[in-house]
Coordinates of C-alpha atoms and ligand atoms in Angstrom, one line a residue:
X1 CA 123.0 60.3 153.7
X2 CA 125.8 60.0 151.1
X3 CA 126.7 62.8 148.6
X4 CA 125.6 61.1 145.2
X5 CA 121.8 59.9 147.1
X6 CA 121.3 63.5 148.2
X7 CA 122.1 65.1 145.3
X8 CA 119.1 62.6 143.5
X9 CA 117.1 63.4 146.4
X10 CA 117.6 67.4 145.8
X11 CA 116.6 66.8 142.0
X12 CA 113.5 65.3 143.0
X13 CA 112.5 67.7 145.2
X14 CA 112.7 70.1 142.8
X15 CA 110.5 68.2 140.5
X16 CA 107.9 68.4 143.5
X17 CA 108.1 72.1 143.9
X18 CA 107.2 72.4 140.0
X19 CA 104.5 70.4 140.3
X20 CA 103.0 72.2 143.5
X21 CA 103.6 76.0 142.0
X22 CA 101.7 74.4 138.9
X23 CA 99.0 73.5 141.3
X24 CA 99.1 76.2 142.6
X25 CA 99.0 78.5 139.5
X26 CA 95.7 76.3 138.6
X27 CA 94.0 77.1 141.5
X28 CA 94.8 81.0 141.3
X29 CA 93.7 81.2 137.6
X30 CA 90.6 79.0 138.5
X31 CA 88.3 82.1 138.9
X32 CA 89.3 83.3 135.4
X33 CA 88.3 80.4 134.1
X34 CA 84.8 80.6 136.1
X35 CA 84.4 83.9 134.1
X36 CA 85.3 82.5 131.1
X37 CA 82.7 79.6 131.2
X38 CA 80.1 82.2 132.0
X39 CA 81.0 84.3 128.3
X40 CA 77.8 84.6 126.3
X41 CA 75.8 81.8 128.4
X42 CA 73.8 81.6 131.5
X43 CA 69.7 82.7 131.2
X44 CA 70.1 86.1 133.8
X45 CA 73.3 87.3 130.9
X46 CA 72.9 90.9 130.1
X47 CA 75.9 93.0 128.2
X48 CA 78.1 94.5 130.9
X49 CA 80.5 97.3 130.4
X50 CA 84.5 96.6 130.2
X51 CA 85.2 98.4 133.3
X52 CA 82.7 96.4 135.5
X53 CA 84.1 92.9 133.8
X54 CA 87.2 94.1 134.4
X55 CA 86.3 95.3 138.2
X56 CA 84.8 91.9 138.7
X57 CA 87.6 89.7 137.3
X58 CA 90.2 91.6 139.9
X59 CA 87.6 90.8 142.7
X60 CA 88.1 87.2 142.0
X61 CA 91.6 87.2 141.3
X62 CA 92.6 88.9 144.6
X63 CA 89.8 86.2 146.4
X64 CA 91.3 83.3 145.1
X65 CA 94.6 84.6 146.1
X66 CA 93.1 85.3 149.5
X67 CA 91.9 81.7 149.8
X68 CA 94.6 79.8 149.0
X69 CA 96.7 81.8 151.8
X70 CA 94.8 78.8 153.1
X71 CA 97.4 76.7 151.6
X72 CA 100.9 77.9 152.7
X73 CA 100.0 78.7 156.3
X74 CA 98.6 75.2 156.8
X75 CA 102.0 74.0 157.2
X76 CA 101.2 70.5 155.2
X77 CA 104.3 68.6 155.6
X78 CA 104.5 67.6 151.7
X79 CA 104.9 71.5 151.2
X80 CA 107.7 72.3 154.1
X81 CA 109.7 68.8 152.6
X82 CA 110.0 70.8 149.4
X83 CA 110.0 74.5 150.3
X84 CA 111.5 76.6 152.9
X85 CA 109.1 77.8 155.5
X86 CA 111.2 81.5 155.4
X87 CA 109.8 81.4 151.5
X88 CA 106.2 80.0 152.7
X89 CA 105.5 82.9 154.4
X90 CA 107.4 85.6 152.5
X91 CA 104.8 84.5 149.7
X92 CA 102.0 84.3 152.0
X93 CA 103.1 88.2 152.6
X94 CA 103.5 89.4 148.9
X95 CA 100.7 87.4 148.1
X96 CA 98.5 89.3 150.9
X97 CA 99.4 92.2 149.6
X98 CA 98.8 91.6 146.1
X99 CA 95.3 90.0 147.2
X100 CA 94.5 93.2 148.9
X101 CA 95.3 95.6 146.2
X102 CA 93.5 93.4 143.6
X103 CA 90.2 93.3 145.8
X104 CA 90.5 96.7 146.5
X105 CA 90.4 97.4 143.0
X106 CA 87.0 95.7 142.5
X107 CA 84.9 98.5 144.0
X108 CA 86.7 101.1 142.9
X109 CA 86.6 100.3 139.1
X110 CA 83.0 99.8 139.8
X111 CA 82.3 103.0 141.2
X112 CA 84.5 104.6 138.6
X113 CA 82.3 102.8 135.7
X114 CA 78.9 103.9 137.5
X115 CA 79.0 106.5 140.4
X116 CA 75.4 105.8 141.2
X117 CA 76.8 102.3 142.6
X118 CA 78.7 104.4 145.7
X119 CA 75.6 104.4 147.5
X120 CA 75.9 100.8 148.0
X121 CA 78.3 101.7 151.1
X122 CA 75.9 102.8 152.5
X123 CA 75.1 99.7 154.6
X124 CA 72.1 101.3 156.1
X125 CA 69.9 100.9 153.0
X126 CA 72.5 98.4 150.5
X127 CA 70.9 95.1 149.9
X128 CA 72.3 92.2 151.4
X129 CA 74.8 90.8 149.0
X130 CA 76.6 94.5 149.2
X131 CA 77.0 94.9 152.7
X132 CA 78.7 91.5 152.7
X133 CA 81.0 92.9 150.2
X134 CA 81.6 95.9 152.1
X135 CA 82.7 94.3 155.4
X136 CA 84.9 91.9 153.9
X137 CA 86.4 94.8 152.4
X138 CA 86.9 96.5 155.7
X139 CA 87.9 93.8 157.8
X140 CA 90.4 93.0 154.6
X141 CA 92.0 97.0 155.6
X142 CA 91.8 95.8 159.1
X143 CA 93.9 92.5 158.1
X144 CA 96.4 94.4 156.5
X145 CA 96.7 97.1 158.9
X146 CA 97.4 95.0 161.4
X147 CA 99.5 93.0 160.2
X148 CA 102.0 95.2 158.5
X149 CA 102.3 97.5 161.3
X150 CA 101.6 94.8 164.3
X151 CA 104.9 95.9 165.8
X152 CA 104.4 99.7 165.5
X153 CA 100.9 99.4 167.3
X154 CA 102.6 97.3 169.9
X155 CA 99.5 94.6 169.0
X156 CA 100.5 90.9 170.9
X157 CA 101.6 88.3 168.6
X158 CA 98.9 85.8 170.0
X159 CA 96.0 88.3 169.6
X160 CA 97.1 89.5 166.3
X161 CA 97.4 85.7 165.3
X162 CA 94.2 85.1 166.4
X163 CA 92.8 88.2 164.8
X164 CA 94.3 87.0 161.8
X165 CA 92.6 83.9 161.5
X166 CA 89.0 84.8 162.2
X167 CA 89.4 87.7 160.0
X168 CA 90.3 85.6 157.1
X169 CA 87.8 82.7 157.4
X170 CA 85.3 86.0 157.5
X171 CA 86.6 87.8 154.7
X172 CA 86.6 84.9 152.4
X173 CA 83.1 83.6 153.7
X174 CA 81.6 87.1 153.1
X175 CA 83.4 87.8 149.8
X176 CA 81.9 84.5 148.8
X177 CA 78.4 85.2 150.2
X178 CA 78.6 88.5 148.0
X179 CA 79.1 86.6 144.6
X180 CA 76.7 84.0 145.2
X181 CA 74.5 86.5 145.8
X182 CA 75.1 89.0 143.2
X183 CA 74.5 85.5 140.9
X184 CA 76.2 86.8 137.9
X185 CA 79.0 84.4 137.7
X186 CA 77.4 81.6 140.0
X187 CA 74.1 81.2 137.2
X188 CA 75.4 78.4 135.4
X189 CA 76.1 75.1 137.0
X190 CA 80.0 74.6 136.1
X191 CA 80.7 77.7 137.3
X192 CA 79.0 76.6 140.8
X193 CA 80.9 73.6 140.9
X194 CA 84.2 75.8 140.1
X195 CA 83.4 77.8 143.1
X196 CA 82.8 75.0 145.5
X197 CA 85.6 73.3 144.6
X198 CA 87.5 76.1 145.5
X199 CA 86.2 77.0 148.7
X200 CA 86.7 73.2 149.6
X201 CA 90.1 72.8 149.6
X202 CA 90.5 76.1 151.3
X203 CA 88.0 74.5 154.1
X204 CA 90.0 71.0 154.2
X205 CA 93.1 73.9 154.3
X206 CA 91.1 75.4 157.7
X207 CA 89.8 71.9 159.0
X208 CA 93.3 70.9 158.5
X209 CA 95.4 73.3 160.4
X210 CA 92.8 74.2 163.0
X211 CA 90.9 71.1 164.1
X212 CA 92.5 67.9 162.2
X213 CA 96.3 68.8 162.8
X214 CA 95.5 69.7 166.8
X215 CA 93.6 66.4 167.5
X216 CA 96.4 64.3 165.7
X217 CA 99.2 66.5 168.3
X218 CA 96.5 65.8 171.4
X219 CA 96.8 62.0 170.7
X220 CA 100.7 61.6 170.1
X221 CA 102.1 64.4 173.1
X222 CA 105.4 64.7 175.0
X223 CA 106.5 65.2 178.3
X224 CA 109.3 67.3 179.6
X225 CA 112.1 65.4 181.0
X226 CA 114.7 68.4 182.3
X227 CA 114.9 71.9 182.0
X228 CA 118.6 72.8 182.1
X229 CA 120.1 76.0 182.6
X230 CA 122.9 77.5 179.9
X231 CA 124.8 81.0 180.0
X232 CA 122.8 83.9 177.7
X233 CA 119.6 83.5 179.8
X234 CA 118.9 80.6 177.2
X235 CA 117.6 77.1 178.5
X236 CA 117.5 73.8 177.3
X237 CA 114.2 71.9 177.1
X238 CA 114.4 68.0 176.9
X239 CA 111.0 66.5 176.0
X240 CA 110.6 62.5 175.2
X241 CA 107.2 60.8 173.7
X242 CA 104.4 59.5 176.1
X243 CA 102.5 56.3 174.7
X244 CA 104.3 56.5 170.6
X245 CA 107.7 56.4 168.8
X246 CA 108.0 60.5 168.5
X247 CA 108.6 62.2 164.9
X248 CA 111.9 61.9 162.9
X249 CA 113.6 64.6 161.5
X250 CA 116.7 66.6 159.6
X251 CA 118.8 68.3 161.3
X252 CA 118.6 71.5 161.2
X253 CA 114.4 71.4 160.9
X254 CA 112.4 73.2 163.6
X255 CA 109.0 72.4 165.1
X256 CA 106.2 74.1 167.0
X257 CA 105.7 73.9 170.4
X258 CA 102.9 73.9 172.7
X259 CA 102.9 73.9 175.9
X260 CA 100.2 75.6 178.7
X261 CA 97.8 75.0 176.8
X262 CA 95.6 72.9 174.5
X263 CA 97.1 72.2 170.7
X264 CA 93.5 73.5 169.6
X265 CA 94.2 77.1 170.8
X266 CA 96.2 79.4 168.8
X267 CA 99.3 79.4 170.8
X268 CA 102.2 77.7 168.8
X269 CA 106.3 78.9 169.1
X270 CA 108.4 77.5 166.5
X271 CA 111.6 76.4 167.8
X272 CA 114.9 74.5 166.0
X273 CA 115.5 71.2 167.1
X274 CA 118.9 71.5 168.8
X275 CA 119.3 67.6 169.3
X276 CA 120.9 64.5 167.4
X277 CA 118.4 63.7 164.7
X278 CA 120.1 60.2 165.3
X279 CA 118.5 60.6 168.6
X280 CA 114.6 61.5 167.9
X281 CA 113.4 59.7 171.2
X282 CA 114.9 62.4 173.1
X283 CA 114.5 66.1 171.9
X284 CA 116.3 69.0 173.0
X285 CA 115.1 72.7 171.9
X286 CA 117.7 75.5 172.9
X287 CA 115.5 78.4 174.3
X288 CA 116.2 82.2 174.9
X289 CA 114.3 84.1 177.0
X290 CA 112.6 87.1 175.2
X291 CA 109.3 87.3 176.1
X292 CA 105.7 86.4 177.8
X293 CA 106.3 82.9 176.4
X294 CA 109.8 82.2 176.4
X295 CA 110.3 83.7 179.6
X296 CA 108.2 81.2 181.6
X297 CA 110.1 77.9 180.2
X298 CA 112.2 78.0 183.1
X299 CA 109.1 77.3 185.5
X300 CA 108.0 73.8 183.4
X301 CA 108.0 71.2 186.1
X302 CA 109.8 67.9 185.0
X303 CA 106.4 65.5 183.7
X304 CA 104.5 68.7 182.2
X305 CA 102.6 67.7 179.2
X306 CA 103.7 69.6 175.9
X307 CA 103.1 69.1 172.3
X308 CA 105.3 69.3 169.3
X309 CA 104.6 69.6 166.0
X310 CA 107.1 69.0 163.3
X311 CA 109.2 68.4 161.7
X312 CA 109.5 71.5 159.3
X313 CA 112.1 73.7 157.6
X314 CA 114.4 72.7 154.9
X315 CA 117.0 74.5 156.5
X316 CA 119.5 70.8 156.6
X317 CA 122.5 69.7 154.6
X318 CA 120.2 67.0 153.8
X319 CA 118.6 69.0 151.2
X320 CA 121.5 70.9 150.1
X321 CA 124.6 68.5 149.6
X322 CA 128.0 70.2 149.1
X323 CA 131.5 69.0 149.5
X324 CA 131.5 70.9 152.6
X325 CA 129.8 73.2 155.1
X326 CA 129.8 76.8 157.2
X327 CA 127.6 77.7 159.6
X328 CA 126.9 81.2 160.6
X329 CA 124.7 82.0 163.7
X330 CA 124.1 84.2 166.3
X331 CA 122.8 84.0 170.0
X332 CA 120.0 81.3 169.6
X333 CA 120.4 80.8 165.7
X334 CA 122.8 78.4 167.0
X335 CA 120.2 76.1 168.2
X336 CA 119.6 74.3 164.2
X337 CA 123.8 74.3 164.2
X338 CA 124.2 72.1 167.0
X339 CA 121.5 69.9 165.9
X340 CA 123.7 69.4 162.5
X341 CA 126.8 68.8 164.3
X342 CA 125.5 66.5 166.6
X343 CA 124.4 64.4 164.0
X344 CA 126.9 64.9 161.7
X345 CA 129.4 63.7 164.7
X346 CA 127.1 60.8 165.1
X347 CA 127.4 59.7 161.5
X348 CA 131.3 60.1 161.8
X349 CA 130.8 63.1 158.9
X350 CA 135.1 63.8 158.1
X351 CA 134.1 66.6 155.2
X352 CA 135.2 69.9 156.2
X353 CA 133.0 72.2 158.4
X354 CA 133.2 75.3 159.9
X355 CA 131.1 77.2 162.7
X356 CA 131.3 81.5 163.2
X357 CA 129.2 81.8 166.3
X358 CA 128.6 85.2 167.3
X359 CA 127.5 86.7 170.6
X360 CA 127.9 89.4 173.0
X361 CA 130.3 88.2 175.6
X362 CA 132.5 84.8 176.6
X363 CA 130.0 84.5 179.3
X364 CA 126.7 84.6 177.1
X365 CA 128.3 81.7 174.1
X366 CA 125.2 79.0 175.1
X367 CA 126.8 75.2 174.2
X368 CA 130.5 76.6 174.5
X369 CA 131.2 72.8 176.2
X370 CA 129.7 70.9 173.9
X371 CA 131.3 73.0 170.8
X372 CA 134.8 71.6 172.2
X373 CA 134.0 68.1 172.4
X374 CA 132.3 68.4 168.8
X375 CA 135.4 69.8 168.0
X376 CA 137.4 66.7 168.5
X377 CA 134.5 64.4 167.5
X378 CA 134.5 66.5 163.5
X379 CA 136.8 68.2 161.1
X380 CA 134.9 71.4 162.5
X381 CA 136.6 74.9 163.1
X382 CA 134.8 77.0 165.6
X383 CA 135.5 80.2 165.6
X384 CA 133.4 82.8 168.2
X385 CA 133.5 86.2 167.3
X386 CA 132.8 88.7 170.6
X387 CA 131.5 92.1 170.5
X388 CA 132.3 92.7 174.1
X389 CA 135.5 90.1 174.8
X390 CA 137.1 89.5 177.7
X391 CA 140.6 91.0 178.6
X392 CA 143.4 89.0 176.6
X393 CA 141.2 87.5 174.2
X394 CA 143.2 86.4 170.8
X395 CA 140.0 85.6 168.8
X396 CA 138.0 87.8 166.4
X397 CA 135.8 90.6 167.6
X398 CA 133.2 92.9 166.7
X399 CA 130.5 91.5 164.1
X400 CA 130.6 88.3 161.4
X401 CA 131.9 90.4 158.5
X402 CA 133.5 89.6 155.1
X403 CA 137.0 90.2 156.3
X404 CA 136.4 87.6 159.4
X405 CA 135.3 85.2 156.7
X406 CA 137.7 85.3 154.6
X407 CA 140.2 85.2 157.2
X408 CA 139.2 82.2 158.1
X409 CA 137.9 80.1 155.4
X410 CA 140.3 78.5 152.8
X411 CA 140.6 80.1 148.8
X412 CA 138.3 76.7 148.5
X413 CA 134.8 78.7 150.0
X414 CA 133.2 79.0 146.9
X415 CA 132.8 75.3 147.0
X416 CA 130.8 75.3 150.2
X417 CA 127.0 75.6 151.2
X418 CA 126.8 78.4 154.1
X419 CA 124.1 78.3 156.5
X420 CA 123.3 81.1 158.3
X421 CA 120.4 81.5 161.4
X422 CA 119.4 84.1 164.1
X423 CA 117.6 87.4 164.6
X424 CA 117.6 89.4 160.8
X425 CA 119.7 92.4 160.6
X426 CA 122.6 89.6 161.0
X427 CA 121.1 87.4 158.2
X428 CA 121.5 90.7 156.1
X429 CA 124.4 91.8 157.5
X430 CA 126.1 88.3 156.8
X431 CA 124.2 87.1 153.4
X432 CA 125.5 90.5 151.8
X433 CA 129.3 89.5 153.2
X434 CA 128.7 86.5 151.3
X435 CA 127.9 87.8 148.2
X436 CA 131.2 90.1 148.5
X437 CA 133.0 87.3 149.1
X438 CA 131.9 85.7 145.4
X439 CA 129.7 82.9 146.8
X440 CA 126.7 82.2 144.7
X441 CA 123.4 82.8 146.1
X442 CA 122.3 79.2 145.7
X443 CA 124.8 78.2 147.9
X444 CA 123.5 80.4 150.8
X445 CA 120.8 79.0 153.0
X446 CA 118.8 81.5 155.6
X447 CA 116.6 80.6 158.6
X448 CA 114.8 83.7 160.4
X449 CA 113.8 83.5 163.4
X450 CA 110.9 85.6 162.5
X451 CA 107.9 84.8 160.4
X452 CA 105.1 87.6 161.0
Ligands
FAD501 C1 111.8 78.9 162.4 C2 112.1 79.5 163.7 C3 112.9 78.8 164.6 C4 113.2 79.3 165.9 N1 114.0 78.7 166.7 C5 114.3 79.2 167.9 C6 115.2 78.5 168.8 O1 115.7 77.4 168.5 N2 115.5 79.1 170.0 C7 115.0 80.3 170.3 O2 115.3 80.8 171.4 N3 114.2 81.0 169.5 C8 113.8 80.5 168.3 N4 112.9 81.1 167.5 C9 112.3 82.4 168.0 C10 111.2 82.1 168.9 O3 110.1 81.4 168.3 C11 110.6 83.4 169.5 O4 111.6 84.1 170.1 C12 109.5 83.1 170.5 O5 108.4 82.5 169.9 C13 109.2 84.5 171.1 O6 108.1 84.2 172.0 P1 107.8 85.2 173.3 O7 106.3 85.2 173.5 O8 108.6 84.8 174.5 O9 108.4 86.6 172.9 P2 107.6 87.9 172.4 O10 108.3 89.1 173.0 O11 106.1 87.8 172.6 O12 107.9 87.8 170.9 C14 109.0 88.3 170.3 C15 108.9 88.2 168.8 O13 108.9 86.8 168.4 C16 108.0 86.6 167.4 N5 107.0 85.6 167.9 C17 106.3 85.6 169.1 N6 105.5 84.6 169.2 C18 105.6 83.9 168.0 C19 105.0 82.7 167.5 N7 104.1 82.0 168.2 N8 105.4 82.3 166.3 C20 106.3 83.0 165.5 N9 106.9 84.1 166.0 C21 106.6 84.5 167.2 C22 107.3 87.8 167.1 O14 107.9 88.5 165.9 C23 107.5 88.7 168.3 O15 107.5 90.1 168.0 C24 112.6 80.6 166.2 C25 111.8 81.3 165.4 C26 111.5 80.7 164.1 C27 110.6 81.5 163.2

């Protein structure tokens, strides 16, 4: 893509994100407006004290952030086009949080307005429409318990996702039993109608991610071609398409993987593509071994079925043109780099571009071969930096800091875009060299290979 046409497409993607965080502003202010509608209408109207109005309008605040958590998690690929999947979910997180203080606020204003109304925990004796109230409100605590401190309590990622999504469909189902039931703000028909609106598009958002998205990936799957080994306990996976074209994508995006089991479970790894995008019939994922998952890629037999689903990420030059480019990884947060230089090689790119790859040891740089020949092929500057380097070694040593940097990059670096990937005390450690070194934030461009 030349400079001028991506520099058009990066206005109009911005244009798309406005729209989409209007949408999405509508659909978070949507309950306010159900209140609203209700005001001085509606047969079963009595007068209702300020603290319970208020009480009730934070109850549907934090739901309707709740539900359309729906939204960013259902990894639609209009959305990951114009937003970064990094920002995705660090909104789905402050947005979860927010959504859990506001609904936690509901009862309490409530019991603060009328202490008779705490004997509705008691689920024993509470009608109905209260004890689905209450349990959403647990399993809400649960929620967030476990998934702020899923580390700490050493809970499995795959559990904990699954955990996560039945807790969520039954939070939002109960919290929505609760107000049909308490038929304050469900009495007159617009308001209905608001509310099943709402709880549609967070169903197509469900029926999308869980049931339409899988059946699509089960019809269009891949087969694994080689699995090759590379230094740093890191392999290469080459799948190609069975029976249909495969995806396109930019380089640089990442996709998910699936591969012992069905794409209807919950068992998805996101992995950068570390192919050509010129190439899409043949894609190559670079692979660490880390864990349950990762650690059994070396066993895939050549001909195993797998499924990918992508592209995503806007983590590419494509969406960020600048006059040229530096690249920052470590270990495996190489994987997106080589996918950019490949392709960059294989559109004869001649802008200037630079690659700090960090690692451990000589012996652990994955792609070290390849590097050279890319080398030649671009006007690309690799330079490794070692923590532990071999005897006699002349390059840099120790971590990517601002003085490497600016050893190494011409007084024209403020002109660059930087990219920087891998695990995310290095993504701090490097974006806050950065900002020493003068470059402005917009110009910096973060993929963490971490999202929960
Ligand atoms: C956008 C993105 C791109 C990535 N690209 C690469 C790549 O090109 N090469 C590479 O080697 N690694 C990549 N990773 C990291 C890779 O996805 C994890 O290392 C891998 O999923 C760990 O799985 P495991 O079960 O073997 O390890 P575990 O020990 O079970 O998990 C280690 C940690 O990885 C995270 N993790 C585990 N499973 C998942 C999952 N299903 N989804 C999201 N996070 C998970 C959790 O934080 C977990 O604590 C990428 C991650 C992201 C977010």
């Amino acid at each position: 893509m030349t400079y001028d046409k991506a520099q058009n497409r990066t206005r109009s993607l911005k244009l798309w994100r406005y729209f989409w965080v209007a949408i999405y502003a509508l659909m978070l202010l949507a309950p306010l407006a159900i209140i609203l509608i209700g005001a001085g209408t509606g047969a079963r109207r009595i007068e209702r004290e300020f603290l319970r109005e208020l009480s009730v309008m934070l109850g549907f605040v934090g739901l309707a952030l709740m539900g359309v958590q729906f939204v960013p998690t259902a990894r639609l690929p209009f959305l990951s086009e114009v937003f970064d999947m990094d920002r995705l979910y660090a909104l789905h997180h402050g947005f979860s949080i927010a959504a859990f203080g506001l609904t936690l606020a509901h009862p309490l204003f409530l019991f603060i307005n009328n202490p008779y109304t705490l004997q509705l925990l008691n689920l024993a004796t509470a009608p109905w429409r209260a004890r689905a109230g209450v349990v959403s409100i647990l399993l809400l605590i649960a929620l967030t318990i476990m998934s702020v401190w899923r580390k700490s309590l050493e809970i499995r990622y795959e559990f904990w996702h699954w955990m996560h999504t039945f807790f969520s469909v039954a939070i939002v189902g109960l919290a929505l039993y609760h107000i049909f039931e308490v038929d304050y703000y469900t009495s007159v028909p617009a308001q209905r109608v608001l509310w099943w609106v709402l709880a549609g598009v967070w169903s197509v958002m469900l029926l999308y991610t869980r049931l339409i998205r899988p059946w699509w990936m089960l019809k269009h799957p891949y087969e694994v071609t080689e699995v090759l080994r590379d230094r740093g306990d890191t392999w290469t996976l080459v799948v190609e398409p069975v029976g249909h074209a495969g995806l396109t994508f930019k380089a640089g995006q990442f996709a998910w993987l699936v591969i012992w089991k069905s794409p209807f479970a919950i068992s998805y790894h996101p992995f950068s593509f570390a192919s050509s995008a010129e190439d899409p019939g043949r894609l190559r994922f670079m692979i660490k071994e880390l864990g349950d998952w990762t650690g059994k890629v070396k066993e895939i037999p050549a001909g195993k079925r797998v499924y990918v689903d992508g592209p995503y990420g806007t983590f590419t030059p494509d969406h960020h043109p600048a006059p040229g480019y530096v690249f920052i990884a470590g270990g495996s947060g190489a994987a997106p780099v080589m996918s950019i230089l490949e392709t960059l090689a294989d559109c004869q790119e001649r802008r200037p571009l630079w690659f700090f790859y960090g690692n451990w040891s000589w012996d652990t740089v994955v792609y070290r071969d390849r590097l050279e020949d890319l080398a030649e092929r671009l006007n690309l500057d690799v330079i490794h930096v070692l923590e532990s380097p071999p005897d006699g070694w002349q390059g840099e040593t120790g971590f990517i800091t601002d003085r490497v940097l600016a050893r190494r990059l011409p007084d024209t670096r403020q002109d660059y875009d930087y990219f920087i990937c891998g695990p995310l005390p290095m993504i701090d450690n490097v974006e806050a060299a950065l900002h020493t070194l003068g470059i402005p934030s917009g110009q910096i461009h973060s993929e963490k290979y971490e999202m929960a």
